Each structure stands twice: as C-alpha cells, then as structure tokens.
Amino acid sequence: MTDLAPQELRVIAAVADARGFSAAARDLGMTQSAVSHSVRTSERRIGAVLFERGRRGATPTPAGDVVAAHARRILRLLDVMGTEARGIAAGPGGTDTVSGPLRIAAFRSAALHLLPPALERLTARHPGVEPVVRMVREVGRGTAGEVLDGRADLAVATIGTTSPVEPGLVGGVLLEEEYSLVHPAGHSAPRTLPLVDWDENCTSYTRDWWAAQSWIPRATVQAEDDGAVLSMVSRGLGMAIMPGLSLYGAPDGIRITALGPDRPTRSIGYLTTPEQARSLAVRALIRELRAERGGAAVSDSRKSD
C-alpha cells in the first residue's frame, strides 16, 4: 500500500525543504527519531529511497523531489478543501468562500506592475484572501517550477512557442508584450552602442528575429535584473532590447524606440495545476488578471516610433 497520511506527507515536505531530519523535526515540533521513522515508513510504502542521508543532512533523490512536490500539492489541496467547505457551510452572510492564503509566484516586472492592481481588486471583493507573492527569476524552471513543486498556487510566467506550458499545468495568455529598443536620450546612433542584457531576457526573445538582426552585438554587460539594465542605459553605458512590462517607471535619460512591424513579442500568462484551477481563490485571481490585461500596454512620453 502506498497510501500516506497527511502527517507523513508533511514530514516528507519538511525534510525536503529543510534538507535535514533535525531541522525538519524542529520545524514540525517532533523528535528527530520520529521524523526518521516516518520517512523510513513512507519509503517502504512507496518502494523508493526518498533522501540521501549524509553528514550535511538529507538531500532528496530524484524520486524524493517528485514525492515532495506531490506532498506539497496534496497538503495545499487539503487546506483549500477545508477553507471552501467552511465558507459554504457558513451560508449566505457567513464566511467568504474565497479566503485564506493565496500563494503566487511572479517574475520581477509582473510582480511590480501587473499583479498589484489585480490583487487590489481581489482583496477588495474578498477581504479574507491573503496574497503571498514570491518574486522568482524567470530562468530555468522559473515561476512554473514553483507551481509544479507545490510552493505556489498560481504563477505569472512567460508562455508561448519559446516557453511552452509545462506538462501537468494549465494556463492562458494575459497579454502580448512588444520589445523595444531602449537607449540614452539624445544619442544620434543608438544602434551602434554596446548591448546591455540580462539573464531572463534571453529566454523570451523571438529567436528567429534575434538571429536575423546583424546590428545587434554580443552583450558587453550582463545583469541579473532588468532594473539594473535600465539604470545602466540611462547612464549612457549602452542600449538594450526590452519588453514592455520592464519599461514601466523607466528612469529619466532614456528613450524608447519601436523596432518596426516585425518586432519581437513575448506572451505573459498564468499557470496553475488542474486541481488549483478549480479552486475559488485561484479562479477569482485569474478573473482579475484577465480584467487587468487591457491596461497593461506601456504608455510613455519617451516612446517613439
């Protein structure tokens, strides 16, 4: 039998998160021996070793990573089940069925400019909702990985042909961002400037367009943050090619120039699990995000054709 009790799932998730039995025991208020016994029992029932034990703690095996992700997602669904059931049982005028923590993963520009107005409307309609937003760099598994691993209920992510929806997730496009040339204001030949780039940008380019542009040099400055790129451009250190959300609140001293009719774009959307997509809080947030997409186009007096 592979049936595990919720407490056994909590132990697995805690050990995976803490990377150790002692730390997990402290987090759970248990003894280390009880945590070790629970993990051994779970491994025996599942039929796989979940953690590599060593002097430095406990590292999840590939099977352990998968089981821990499922454990987090199952435990989260149990929490949602209880919250929604209590709200329904309270009846009209009772507890709002859309309530409790709502865990969201978003990359920086989405967390700064797309999420806040949607969350403002969501919490006004449902005061019991408690948004918990984590900013996650959109590299590697990015925000989608947070949902797959059970650490977030919904992700705001780049999706589309170059970033397909991960198996096991569902989602939809919220807006299409245009890329623009960003350069120091007043420069007579901005395309001759060095390129300032950042790690997240490269995964979102329309690759055919990028490869066909002989005027784009290899990046001479590589940053980890799009805000740092804008600051460097404003200081005259180079030019950049950036998507619309990153250009909100751009510093003085820059000019935003369109890249023409064949300019690249990227799709911004939401991702969640099929189970969470049916939860009331996630559905309510998706409605607000869809309502927000109409106002997401960049409008700036420094933008030129």
Short mmCIF file of C-alpha atoms in Angstrom, two decimals:
data_model
loop_
_atom_site.label_atom_id
_atom_site.label_comp_id
_atom_site.label_asym_id
_atom_site.label_seq_id
_atom_site.Cartn_x
_atom_site.Cartn_y
_atom_site.Cartn_z
CA MET A 1 0.00 0.00 0.00
CA THR A 2 1.31 3.47 -0.89
CA ASP A 3 -1.39 5.40 0.98
CA LEU A 4 0.25 8.03 3.17
CA ALA A 5 -1.41 10.03 5.92
CA PRO A 6 -1.27 13.84 5.79
CA GLN A 7 1.24 13.89 8.66
CA GLU A 8 3.56 11.61 6.71
CA LEU A 9 3.29 13.96 3.73
CA ARG A 10 4.12 16.92 5.99
CA VAL A 11 7.24 15.14 7.22
CA ILE A 12 8.43 14.42 3.67
CA ALA A 13 7.87 18.01 2.60
CA ALA A 14 9.56 19.37 5.73
CA VAL A 15 12.65 17.21 5.29
CA ALA A 16 12.90 18.18 1.62
CA ASP A 17 12.58 21.88 2.45
CA ALA A 18 14.93 21.82 5.45
CA ARG A 19 17.43 19.43 3.82
CA GLY A 20 17.77 17.59 7.09
CA PHE A 21 15.97 15.46 9.67
CA SER A 22 16.95 17.57 12.68
CA ALA A 23 15.84 20.85 11.10
CA ALA A 24 12.59 19.27 9.91
CA ALA A 25 11.96 17.92 13.41
CA ARG A 26 12.37 21.42 14.87
CA ASP A 27 10.02 22.88 12.27
CA LEU A 28 7.38 20.23 12.97
CA GLY A 29 7.77 20.08 16.74
CA MET A 30 8.76 16.43 16.60
CA THR A 31 11.76 14.41 17.69
CA GLN A 32 14.40 13.52 15.13
CA SER A 33 13.79 9.83 15.68
CA ALA A 34 10.08 10.27 14.95
CA VAL A 35 10.88 12.11 11.71
CA SER A 36 13.37 9.41 10.67
CA HIS A 37 10.88 6.66 11.47
CA SER A 38 8.15 8.42 9.45
CA VAL A 39 10.42 8.81 6.41
CA ARG A 40 11.55 5.17 6.56
CA THR A 41 7.92 4.05 6.76
CA SER A 42 6.97 6.23 3.79
CA GLU A 43 9.93 4.94 1.75
CA ARG A 44 8.91 1.36 2.48
CA ARG A 45 5.32 2.00 1.43
CA ILE A 46 6.28 3.88 -1.73
CA GLY A 47 9.06 1.47 -2.64
CA ALA A 48 11.75 4.07 -3.28
CA VAL A 49 14.50 5.86 -1.37
CA LEU A 50 13.44 9.49 -0.97
CA PHE A 51 16.53 11.01 0.68
CA GLU A 52 20.26 10.53 0.55
CA ARG A 53 21.49 10.66 4.15
CA GLY A 54 24.87 12.21 4.88
CA ARG A 55 26.86 14.34 7.27
CA ARG A 56 25.43 17.51 5.78
CA GLY A 57 21.82 16.45 6.09
CA ALA A 58 19.31 14.80 3.79
CA THR A 59 19.22 15.51 0.06
CA PRO A 60 16.12 14.47 -1.89
CA THR A 61 16.73 11.83 -4.52
CA PRO A 62 15.03 12.34 -7.91
CA ALA A 63 12.18 10.21 -6.56
CA GLY A 64 12.20 12.30 -3.38
CA ASP A 65 11.85 15.54 -5.34
CA VAL A 66 8.80 14.13 -7.14
CA VAL A 67 7.21 12.82 -3.95
CA ALA A 68 7.87 16.07 -2.05
CA ALA A 69 6.25 18.09 -4.85
CA HIS A 70 3.17 15.85 -4.79
CA ALA A 71 3.10 16.06 -0.99
CA ARG A 72 3.08 19.87 -1.00
CA ARG A 73 0.34 19.97 -3.63
CA ILE A 74 -1.83 17.42 -1.78
CA LEU A 75 -1.42 19.24 1.53
CA ARG A 76 -2.33 22.53 -0.13
CA LEU A 77 -5.48 20.99 -1.62
CA LEU A 78 -6.47 19.73 1.83
CA ASP A 79 -6.15 23.29 3.15
CA VAL A 80 -8.23 24.66 0.26
CA MET A 81 -10.84 21.95 0.76
CA GLY A 82 -11.29 22.91 4.40
CA THR A 83 -11.44 26.65 3.72
CA GLU A 84 -14.02 26.35 0.96
CA ALA A 85 -16.13 23.81 2.85
CA ARG A 86 -16.27 26.01 5.96
CA GLY A 87 -17.26 29.00 3.85
CA ILE A 88 -20.07 27.11 2.16
CA ALA A 89 -21.29 25.67 5.46
CA ALA A 90 -21.47 29.18 6.93
CA GLY A 91 -24.13 30.04 4.36
CA PRO A 92 -25.08 33.49 2.99
CA GLY A 93 -23.62 36.26 5.10
CA GLY A 94 -21.16 33.89 6.68
CA THR A 95 -17.53 33.24 5.89
CA ASP A 96 -16.42 34.26 2.40
CA THR A 97 -15.72 31.05 0.47
CA VAL A 98 -12.87 32.89 -1.28
CA SER A 99 -10.46 33.29 1.60
CA GLY A 100 -7.21 32.12 3.10
CA PRO A 101 -3.63 32.30 1.80
CA LEU A 102 -3.14 32.56 -1.96
CA ARG A 103 0.44 31.81 -2.99
CA ILE A 104 1.66 33.49 -6.17
CA ALA A 105 4.99 33.27 -7.98
CA ALA A 106 5.85 36.04 -10.42
CA PHE A 107 8.91 37.42 -12.15
CA ARG A 108 10.01 40.91 -11.17
CA SER A 109 8.26 43.18 -13.69
CA ALA A 110 4.98 41.24 -13.39
CA ALA A 111 5.15 41.42 -9.59
CA LEU A 112 5.76 45.16 -9.76
CA HIS A 113 3.30 46.22 -12.44
CA LEU A 114 0.77 43.51 -13.37
CA LEU A 115 -0.12 41.91 -10.04
CA PRO A 116 -0.75 44.89 -7.69
CA PRO A 117 -3.91 46.28 -9.34
CA ALA A 118 -5.33 42.77 -9.76
CA LEU A 119 -4.65 41.95 -6.11
CA GLU A 120 -6.11 45.27 -5.02
CA ARG A 121 -9.43 44.42 -6.68
CA LEU A 122 -9.30 40.81 -5.49
CA THR A 123 -8.83 41.73 -1.81
CA ALA A 124 -11.48 44.46 -2.04
CA ARG A 125 -14.02 41.86 -3.22
CA HIS A 126 -12.73 39.12 -0.92
CA PRO A 127 -11.14 40.61 2.23
CA GLY A 128 -10.37 37.16 3.58
CA VAL A 129 -7.84 36.43 0.83
CA GLU A 130 -4.22 36.73 1.96
CA PRO A 131 -1.92 37.09 -1.08
CA VAL A 132 1.61 35.78 -0.60
CA VAL A 133 3.79 36.86 -3.54
CA ARG A 134 7.26 35.49 -4.24
CA MET A 135 9.44 37.06 -6.90
CA VAL A 136 11.18 34.32 -8.86
CA ARG A 137 13.64 34.82 -11.68
CA GLU A 138 12.25 33.60 -14.99
CA VAL A 139 15.24 31.39 -15.78
CA GLY A 140 15.47 27.62 -15.69
CA ARG A 141 12.21 26.25 -14.33
CA GLY A 142 11.20 29.79 -13.35
CA THR A 143 7.80 30.56 -11.87
CA ALA A 144 6.25 27.44 -13.42
CA GLY A 145 8.58 25.31 -11.32
CA GLU A 146 7.20 26.87 -8.14
CA VAL A 147 3.71 25.63 -9.03
CA LEU A 148 4.93 22.18 -10.09
CA ASP A 149 6.84 21.85 -6.82
CA GLY A 150 3.76 22.80 -4.78
CA ARG A 151 5.23 26.08 -3.49
CA ALA A 152 2.78 28.33 -5.37
CA ASP A 153 -0.88 28.09 -6.34
CA LEU A 154 -0.50 30.24 -9.45
CA ALA A 155 2.42 31.58 -11.46
CA VAL A 156 2.65 34.60 -13.70
CA ALA A 157 5.01 33.36 -16.39
CA THR A 158 6.29 33.82 -19.91
CA ILE A 159 4.49 31.28 -22.09
CA GLY A 160 4.21 30.65 -25.80
CA THR A 161 6.13 28.90 -28.56
CA THR A 162 9.54 29.50 -26.96
CA SER A 163 8.25 28.84 -23.45
CA PRO A 164 5.52 26.18 -23.73
CA VAL A 165 3.21 25.31 -20.87
CA GLU A 166 4.85 22.65 -18.73
CA PRO A 167 3.20 19.19 -18.71
CA GLY A 168 0.92 18.94 -15.70
CA LEU A 169 -0.04 22.62 -15.76
CA VAL A 170 -2.83 24.61 -17.36
CA GLY A 171 -2.89 28.28 -18.16
CA GLY A 172 -3.71 31.08 -20.54
CA VAL A 173 -2.22 34.18 -22.14
CA LEU A 174 -2.94 37.50 -20.44
CA LEU A 175 -1.08 39.92 -22.71
CA GLU A 176 1.45 40.21 -25.51
CA GLU A 177 4.43 42.44 -24.78
CA GLU A 178 6.29 44.22 -27.53
CA TYR A 179 10.05 44.55 -27.35
CA SER A 180 11.54 47.99 -27.89
CA LEU A 181 14.97 49.49 -28.32
CA VAL A 182 15.96 51.37 -25.16
CA HIS A 183 18.82 53.83 -25.39
CA PRO A 184 20.19 57.07 -23.90
CA ALA A 185 18.09 60.07 -24.86
CA GLY A 186 19.73 62.30 -27.43
CA HIS A 187 22.14 59.72 -28.83
CA SER A 188 22.44 60.14 -32.59
CA ALA A 189 23.10 56.46 -33.44
CA PRO A 190 21.78 54.25 -30.63
CA ARG A 191 22.14 51.02 -32.62
CA THR A 192 25.91 51.46 -32.57
CA LEU A 193 26.05 51.36 -28.77
CA PRO A 194 27.18 48.30 -26.78
CA LEU A 195 24.44 45.90 -25.74
CA VAL A 196 23.40 45.70 -22.09
CA ASP A 197 21.44 42.50 -21.43
CA TRP A 198 20.10 40.43 -18.53
CA ASP A 199 19.75 36.72 -17.92
CA GLU A 200 15.96 36.48 -18.01
CA ASN A 201 15.71 38.32 -21.31
CA CYS A 202 17.39 35.72 -23.47
CA THR A 203 14.78 33.04 -22.82
CA SER A 204 11.96 35.26 -24.06
CA TYR A 205 13.25 36.59 -27.36
CA THR A 206 11.65 35.68 -30.63
CA ARG A 207 14.70 33.72 -31.66
CA ASP A 208 14.30 33.94 -35.43
CA TRP A 209 14.03 37.73 -35.23
CA TRP A 210 17.04 38.00 -32.94
CA ALA A 211 19.23 35.81 -35.14
CA ALA A 212 18.36 37.88 -38.23
CA GLN A 213 19.48 41.20 -36.71
CA SER A 214 23.08 41.69 -37.79
CA TRP A 215 23.27 45.05 -36.00
CA ILE A 216 22.82 43.55 -32.52
CA PRO A 217 26.26 42.94 -30.95
CA ARG A 218 27.18 40.42 -28.32
CA ALA A 219 26.31 41.73 -24.86
CA THR A 220 29.22 43.51 -23.20
CA VAL A 221 27.35 43.87 -19.89
CA GLN A 222 25.21 41.07 -18.43
CA ALA A 223 22.99 41.90 -15.45
CA GLU A 224 20.68 39.79 -13.29
CA ASP A 225 17.96 42.44 -13.05
CA ASP A 226 16.09 44.42 -15.72
CA GLY A 227 16.06 47.46 -13.43
CA ALA A 228 19.87 47.41 -13.41
CA VAL A 229 19.85 47.30 -17.22
CA LEU A 230 17.66 50.42 -17.40
CA SER A 231 19.88 52.24 -14.92
CA MET A 232 22.98 51.46 -16.97
CA VAL A 233 21.32 52.59 -20.20
CA SER A 234 20.22 55.85 -18.57
CA ARG A 235 23.88 56.47 -17.68
CA GLY A 236 24.92 56.13 -21.29
CA LEU A 237 26.62 52.74 -20.87
CA GLY A 238 24.82 51.11 -23.79
CA MET A 239 21.49 50.20 -25.35
CA ALA A 240 19.10 47.36 -24.59
CA ILE A 241 16.19 45.50 -26.14
CA MET A 242 13.47 45.11 -23.53
CA PRO A 243 9.82 44.01 -23.16
CA GLY A 244 7.01 46.37 -22.23
CA LEU A 245 6.45 45.48 -18.57
CA SER A 246 10.12 46.14 -17.81
CA LEU A 247 9.76 49.70 -19.09
CA TYR A 248 7.22 50.88 -16.51
CA GLY A 249 8.81 53.52 -14.34
CA ALA A 250 11.93 53.66 -16.50
CA PRO A 251 14.41 56.27 -15.25
CA ASP A 252 14.91 59.67 -16.84
CA GLY A 253 17.55 59.90 -19.50
CA ILE A 254 16.33 57.08 -21.74
CA ARG A 255 14.41 56.91 -25.00
CA ILE A 256 12.17 54.00 -26.03
CA THR A 257 12.13 53.35 -29.80
CA ALA A 258 9.90 50.89 -31.65
CA LEU A 259 11.64 48.08 -33.51
CA GLY A 260 9.37 48.07 -36.54
CA PRO A 261 6.50 45.91 -37.80
CA ASP A 262 8.42 42.66 -37.35
CA ARG A 263 9.41 43.44 -33.77
CA PRO A 264 9.58 40.53 -31.34
CA THR A 265 6.95 39.95 -28.68
CA ARG A 266 6.53 37.67 -25.71
CA SER A 267 3.40 36.23 -24.15
CA ILE A 268 2.71 36.76 -20.45
CA GLY A 269 0.20 34.41 -18.87
CA TYR A 270 -0.83 32.48 -15.80
CA LEU A 271 -0.08 28.87 -14.93
CA THR A 272 -1.63 26.63 -12.31
CA THR A 273 -2.43 22.96 -11.73
CA PRO A 274 -5.69 21.47 -12.99
CA GLU A 275 -6.79 20.98 -9.37
CA GLN A 276 -6.00 24.54 -8.28
CA ALA A 277 -7.67 25.89 -11.42
CA ARG A 278 -10.96 24.77 -9.89
CA SER A 279 -10.34 26.41 -6.53
CA LEU A 280 -12.33 29.56 -5.81
CA ALA A 281 -9.38 31.78 -4.89
CA VAL A 282 -7.34 30.92 -7.97
CA ARG A 283 -10.35 31.37 -10.24
CA ALA A 284 -11.04 34.77 -8.68
CA LEU A 285 -7.44 35.88 -9.21
CA ILE A 286 -7.48 34.73 -12.83
CA ARG A 287 -10.61 36.85 -13.42
CA GLU A 288 -8.84 39.92 -12.03
CA LEU A 289 -5.70 39.26 -14.06
CA ARG A 290 -7.77 38.96 -17.22
CA ALA A 291 -9.51 42.23 -16.38
CA GLU A 292 -6.11 43.88 -15.88
CA ARG A 293 -4.63 42.86 -19.22
CA GLY A 294 -6.42 45.62 -21.09
CA GLY A 295 -4.45 48.26 -19.22
CA ALA A 296 -1.06 46.61 -19.46
CA ALA A 297 0.23 48.34 -22.60
CA VAL A 298 3.19 50.63 -21.97
CA SER A 299 2.42 54.30 -22.37
CA ASP A 300 5.38 56.64 -22.06
CA SER A 301 6.08 60.10 -23.40
CA ARG A 302 9.61 58.92 -24.15
CA LYS A 303 8.37 56.27 -26.59
CA SER A 304 8.84 56.97 -30.29
CA ASP A 305 8.06 55.14 -33.50
#
